[in-house]
Short mmCIF file of C-alpha atoms in Angstrom, two decimals:
data_model
loop_
_atom_site.label_atom_id
_atom_site.label_comp_id
_atom_site.label_asym_id
_atom_site.label_seq_id
_atom_site.Cartn_x
_atom_site.Cartn_y
_atom_site.Cartn_z
CA ASN V 210 -0.08 -0.06 -0.10
CA ALA V 211 2.10 3.19 -1.30
CA GLY V 212 -0.29 5.78 0.27
CA VAL V 213 0.35 9.18 -1.37
CA THR V 214 3.22 9.03 -4.07
CA GLN V 215 4.66 12.55 -5.25
CA THR V 216 6.59 12.73 -8.72
CA PRO V 217 9.26 13.99 -9.18
CA LYS V 218 11.08 14.21 -6.05
CA PHE V 219 13.44 17.03 -6.99
CA ARG V 220 13.32 19.54 -9.94
CA VAL V 221 15.50 22.47 -10.79
CA LEU V 222 13.69 24.87 -13.45
CA LYS V 223 14.83 28.14 -15.40
CA THR V 224 12.59 31.03 -15.03
CA GLY V 225 9.66 30.85 -17.34
CA GLN V 226 9.83 27.26 -17.88
CA SER V 227 6.64 24.95 -17.03
CA MET V 228 6.11 21.73 -15.36
CA THR V 229 3.39 19.53 -13.70
CA LEU V 230 3.70 17.87 -10.28
CA LEU V 231 1.87 14.55 -10.14
CA CYS V 232 0.33 13.46 -6.87
CA ALA V 233 -1.38 9.75 -6.42
CA GLN V 234 -3.02 8.04 -3.83
CA ASP V 235 -4.33 4.53 -3.59
CA MET V 236 -6.30 4.90 -0.67
CA ASN V 237 -9.83 5.95 -2.31
CA HIS V 238 -9.56 9.17 -0.59
CA GLU V 239 -12.10 11.91 -1.65
CA TYR V 240 -9.92 14.93 -0.81
CA MET V 241 -6.57 16.01 -2.07
CA TYR V 242 -4.42 19.10 -1.31
CA TRP V 243 -1.52 20.76 -2.65
CA TYR V 244 0.95 22.65 -0.12
CA ARG V 245 4.14 24.52 -0.27
CA GLN V 246 6.43 24.68 2.80
CA ASP V 247 8.82 27.72 3.11
CA PRO V 248 11.26 28.41 5.80
CA GLY V 249 9.32 30.31 8.74
CA MET V 250 6.11 30.34 7.03
CA GLY V 251 4.61 26.76 7.66
CA LEU V 252 2.58 24.78 5.15
CA ARG V 253 0.35 26.95 3.03
CA LEU V 254 -2.56 25.72 0.84
CA ILE V 255 -2.21 26.36 -2.79
CA HIS V 256 -5.16 24.39 -4.13
CA TYR V 257 -7.54 21.59 -3.01
CA SER V 258 -9.99 19.34 -4.66
CA VAL V 259 -13.12 17.56 -2.69
CA GLY V 260 -13.78 15.02 -5.63
CA GLU V 261 -12.77 13.86 -9.22
CA GLY V 262 -13.47 16.57 -11.40
CA THR V 263 -13.54 19.52 -8.68
CA THR V 264 -10.94 21.95 -7.72
CA ALA V 265 -10.98 25.11 -5.54
CA LYS V 266 -8.42 27.74 -4.65
CA GLY V 267 -6.47 27.80 -1.35
CA GLU V 268 -4.43 30.39 0.43
CA VAL V 269 -1.60 31.12 -2.43
CA PRO V 270 -3.21 29.91 -5.59
CA ASP V 271 -1.53 32.55 -7.94
CA GLY V 272 0.86 30.75 -10.50
CA TYR V 273 -0.59 27.45 -10.25
CA ASN V 274 -2.94 25.48 -11.84
CA VAL V 275 -4.59 22.13 -10.71
CA SER V 276 -6.53 19.37 -12.37
CA ARG V 277 -8.38 16.30 -10.95
CA LEU V 278 -9.42 14.17 -13.86
CA LYS V 279 -9.29 10.91 -11.87
CA LYS V 280 -10.03 10.49 -8.38
CA GLN V 281 -6.49 8.89 -7.74
CA ASN V 282 -4.64 11.83 -9.16
CA PHE V 283 -4.19 15.46 -8.38
CA LEU V 284 -1.79 17.38 -10.91
CA LEU V 285 -0.16 20.74 -9.78
CA GLY V 286 0.99 22.73 -12.84
CA LEU V 287 3.49 25.91 -12.98
CA GLU V 288 2.79 27.33 -16.28
CA SER V 289 5.49 30.10 -16.10
CA ALA V 290 7.99 29.26 -12.97
CA ALA V 291 9.38 32.07 -11.05
CA PRO V 292 12.22 32.08 -8.56
CA SER V 293 9.36 32.89 -5.78
CA GLN V 294 8.18 29.41 -6.65
CA THR V 295 11.29 27.76 -5.18
CA SER V 296 9.88 25.76 -2.07
CA VAL V 297 9.09 22.10 -1.12
CA TYR V 298 5.57 21.07 -2.30
CA PHE V 299 3.52 18.67 -0.35
CA CYS V 300 0.50 16.75 -1.81
CA ALA V 301 -1.79 15.20 1.11
CA SER V 302 -5.18 13.32 0.80
CA SER V 303 -7.73 12.62 3.51
CA TYR V 304 -11.13 10.69 3.91
CA GLU V 305 -13.88 12.88 4.54
CA LYS V 306 -17.27 12.28 6.02
CA THR V 307 -19.68 14.96 7.05
CA GLY V 308 -19.70 15.07 10.70
CA ARG V 309 -16.50 12.77 11.49
CA ALA V 310 -14.34 15.75 12.73
CA ASN V 311 -10.85 14.27 13.55
CA TYR V 312 -9.72 12.99 10.20
CA GLY V 313 -6.27 13.82 9.66
CA TYR V 314 -4.22 13.91 6.25
CA THR V 315 -1.69 11.41 4.64
CA PHE V 316 1.18 13.45 3.07
CA GLY V 317 3.50 12.73 0.07
CA SER V 318 7.13 12.77 0.65
CA GLY V 319 7.34 15.97 -1.08
CA THR V 320 8.87 17.64 -4.17
CA ARG V 321 11.85 20.18 -3.83
CA LEU V 322 11.84 22.68 -6.64
CA THR V 323 14.35 25.17 -7.29
CA VAL V 324 13.56 27.87 -9.77
CA VAL V 325 16.63 29.77 -11.05
CA ARG O 236 -1.78 37.83 13.37
CA LYS O 237 -1.21 34.03 12.31
CA GLU O 238 -4.16 31.99 12.62
CA VAL O 239 -1.88 29.29 14.46
CA GLU O 240 1.02 30.51 16.41
CA GLN O 241 3.94 28.47 18.02
CA ASP O 242 7.05 29.16 19.63
CA PRO O 243 9.91 28.09 16.82
CA GLY O 244 12.40 27.02 19.39
CA PRO O 245 14.62 25.20 19.11
CA PHE O 246 14.07 23.31 22.82
CA ASN O 247 17.29 21.77 23.42
CA VAL O 248 16.43 19.17 26.21
CA PRO O 249 18.64 16.23 27.79
CA GLU O 250 17.46 12.64 27.14
CA GLY O 251 14.99 11.71 29.76
CA ALA O 252 13.60 15.42 30.33
CA THR O 253 10.03 16.32 30.02
CA VAL O 254 9.19 19.31 27.55
CA ALA O 255 5.94 20.70 26.80
CA PHE O 256 4.91 22.93 23.58
CA ASN O 257 2.24 25.54 23.59
CA CYS O 258 0.24 26.65 20.42
CA THR O 259 -2.74 29.37 20.22
CA TYR O 260 -5.21 29.69 17.39
CA SER O 261 -7.19 32.56 16.39
CA ASN O 262 -10.48 31.37 14.71
CA SER O 263 -13.07 30.37 17.43
CA ALA O 264 -14.76 28.34 14.82
CA SER O 265 -11.78 25.85 14.77
CA GLN O 266 -13.38 22.34 15.15
CA SER O 267 -10.59 19.88 15.39
CA PHE O 268 -7.00 19.94 16.65
CA PHE O 269 -3.96 17.77 15.70
CA TRP O 270 -0.22 17.65 16.44
CA TYR O 271 1.82 16.65 13.54
CA ARG O 272 5.39 15.59 13.60
CA GLN O 273 8.00 16.52 10.79
CA ASP O 274 11.48 15.11 10.47
CA CYS O 275 14.25 17.12 8.57
CA ARG O 276 13.44 17.18 4.92
CA LYS O 277 10.56 14.76 5.56
CA GLU O 278 6.69 14.87 5.17
CA PRO O 279 4.68 15.92 8.12
CA LYS O 280 2.81 12.98 9.73
CA LEU O 281 0.04 12.98 12.19
CA LEU O 282 1.29 12.38 15.70
CA MET O 283 -2.12 12.73 17.49
CA SER O 284 -5.41 14.30 17.62
CA VAL O 285 -6.32 16.69 20.22
CA TYR O 286 -9.69 16.35 22.42
CA SER O 287 -11.37 18.61 24.71
CA SER O 288 -11.06 16.25 27.53
CA GLY O 289 -7.36 15.61 26.99
CA ASN O 290 -5.76 12.48 25.51
CA GLU O 291 -2.63 10.43 26.15
CA ASP O 292 -0.62 8.25 23.74
CA GLY O 293 2.07 6.58 25.67
CA ARG O 294 4.65 9.41 26.48
CA PHE O 295 2.60 11.88 24.84
CA THR O 296 -0.14 13.97 26.47
CA ALA O 297 -2.24 16.71 24.47
CA GLN O 298 -4.60 19.17 26.05
CA LEU O 299 -7.16 21.37 24.60
CA ASN O 300 -8.47 24.75 26.16
CA ARG O 301 -11.33 26.05 23.88
CA ALA O 302 -11.88 29.08 26.18
CA SER O 303 -8.35 30.24 25.79
CA GLN O 304 -7.84 28.90 22.51
CA TYR O 305 -4.77 27.10 23.55
CA ILE O 306 -3.47 23.68 22.52
CA SER O 307 -0.45 21.80 24.32
CA LEU O 308 1.74 18.70 23.79
CA LEU O 309 3.64 17.18 26.82
CA ILE O 310 6.37 15.06 25.97
CA ARG O 311 7.74 12.77 28.96
CA ASP O 312 10.91 11.00 29.13
CA SER O 313 12.36 12.24 25.98
CA LYS O 314 14.04 10.08 23.63
CA LEU O 315 16.87 11.08 20.99
CA SER O 316 14.28 9.94 18.46
CA ASP O 317 11.79 12.60 19.46
CA SER O 318 14.07 15.12 17.92
CA ALA O 319 11.77 16.65 15.24
CA THR O 320 9.43 19.79 14.42
CA TYR O 321 6.05 19.52 15.94
CA LEU O 322 3.29 21.43 14.00
CA CYS O 323 0.22 22.46 15.54
CA VAL O 324 -2.70 21.92 13.39
CA VAL O 325 -6.26 23.30 13.46
CA ARG O 326 -9.15 22.18 11.23
CA ILE O 327 -11.95 24.54 10.38
CA LEU O 328 -15.09 23.22 8.71
CA THR O 329 -16.20 25.25 5.87
CA GLY O 330 -18.23 25.23 2.66
CA GLY O 331 -15.22 23.61 0.92
CA GLY O 332 -14.89 20.74 3.22
CA ASN O 333 -11.90 19.74 5.73
CA LYS O 334 -9.06 22.27 5.49
CA LEU O 335 -6.36 22.21 7.87
CA THR O 336 -4.13 25.27 8.85
CA PHE O 337 -0.58 24.65 10.13
CA GLY O 338 1.36 26.38 12.47
CA THR O 339 5.16 27.03 11.77
CA GLY O 340 6.43 24.30 14.33
CA THR O 341 8.64 24.26 17.36
CA GLN O 342 11.94 22.30 16.74
CA LEU O 343 12.94 19.81 19.48
CA LYS O 344 16.30 18.57 19.77
CA VAL O 345 17.03 15.74 22.61
CA GLU O 346 20.51 15.61 23.46
CA LEU O 347 22.65 12.95 25.29
#
């Protein structure tokens, strides 16, 4: 049981290049999330999805796009990378039922992205 | 003001010591509370949920004070392997569902 898998693990981009980060989960979770983590800032939500075919903006969505064409996959795209997008990106998923208040998230191992 | 505030530390403690971390949250609509552990350059992992009545898991005890909007984590008999960053996390149920807000973390270093 792999849990949440992120690819790639590391990437260096030049300013203006584009790329897609892939997140895959095999736990049949409804909810999926993309976070970025920067020193002193904590984890900040970029975009999230509450089910196949749906996406929504989080706290810091600018410069990113997402897609959830299949329940198990959540893609994060950078259309034109900027140095400010240098960060560690974490994908997470959760099983959500209304009224069940204490579900945590399962995180992937992260993607370390450097934009030069 | 940050939604979830923690002392960043680091807390340097000897092996066997008892150490306590505190966290405050600003949104009174927060519904669920967690402590996550994050090792250096790794993903966060759920350590424990925090309940109003307080809860214990081995050497770890979590407390929640809703009136003061305050969460704590107590670690007894610290081990070298407890060295990590501890993230305080709160959940607010919105129209968009289950979204967690993370504190920036408190770093713990347990030394011989």
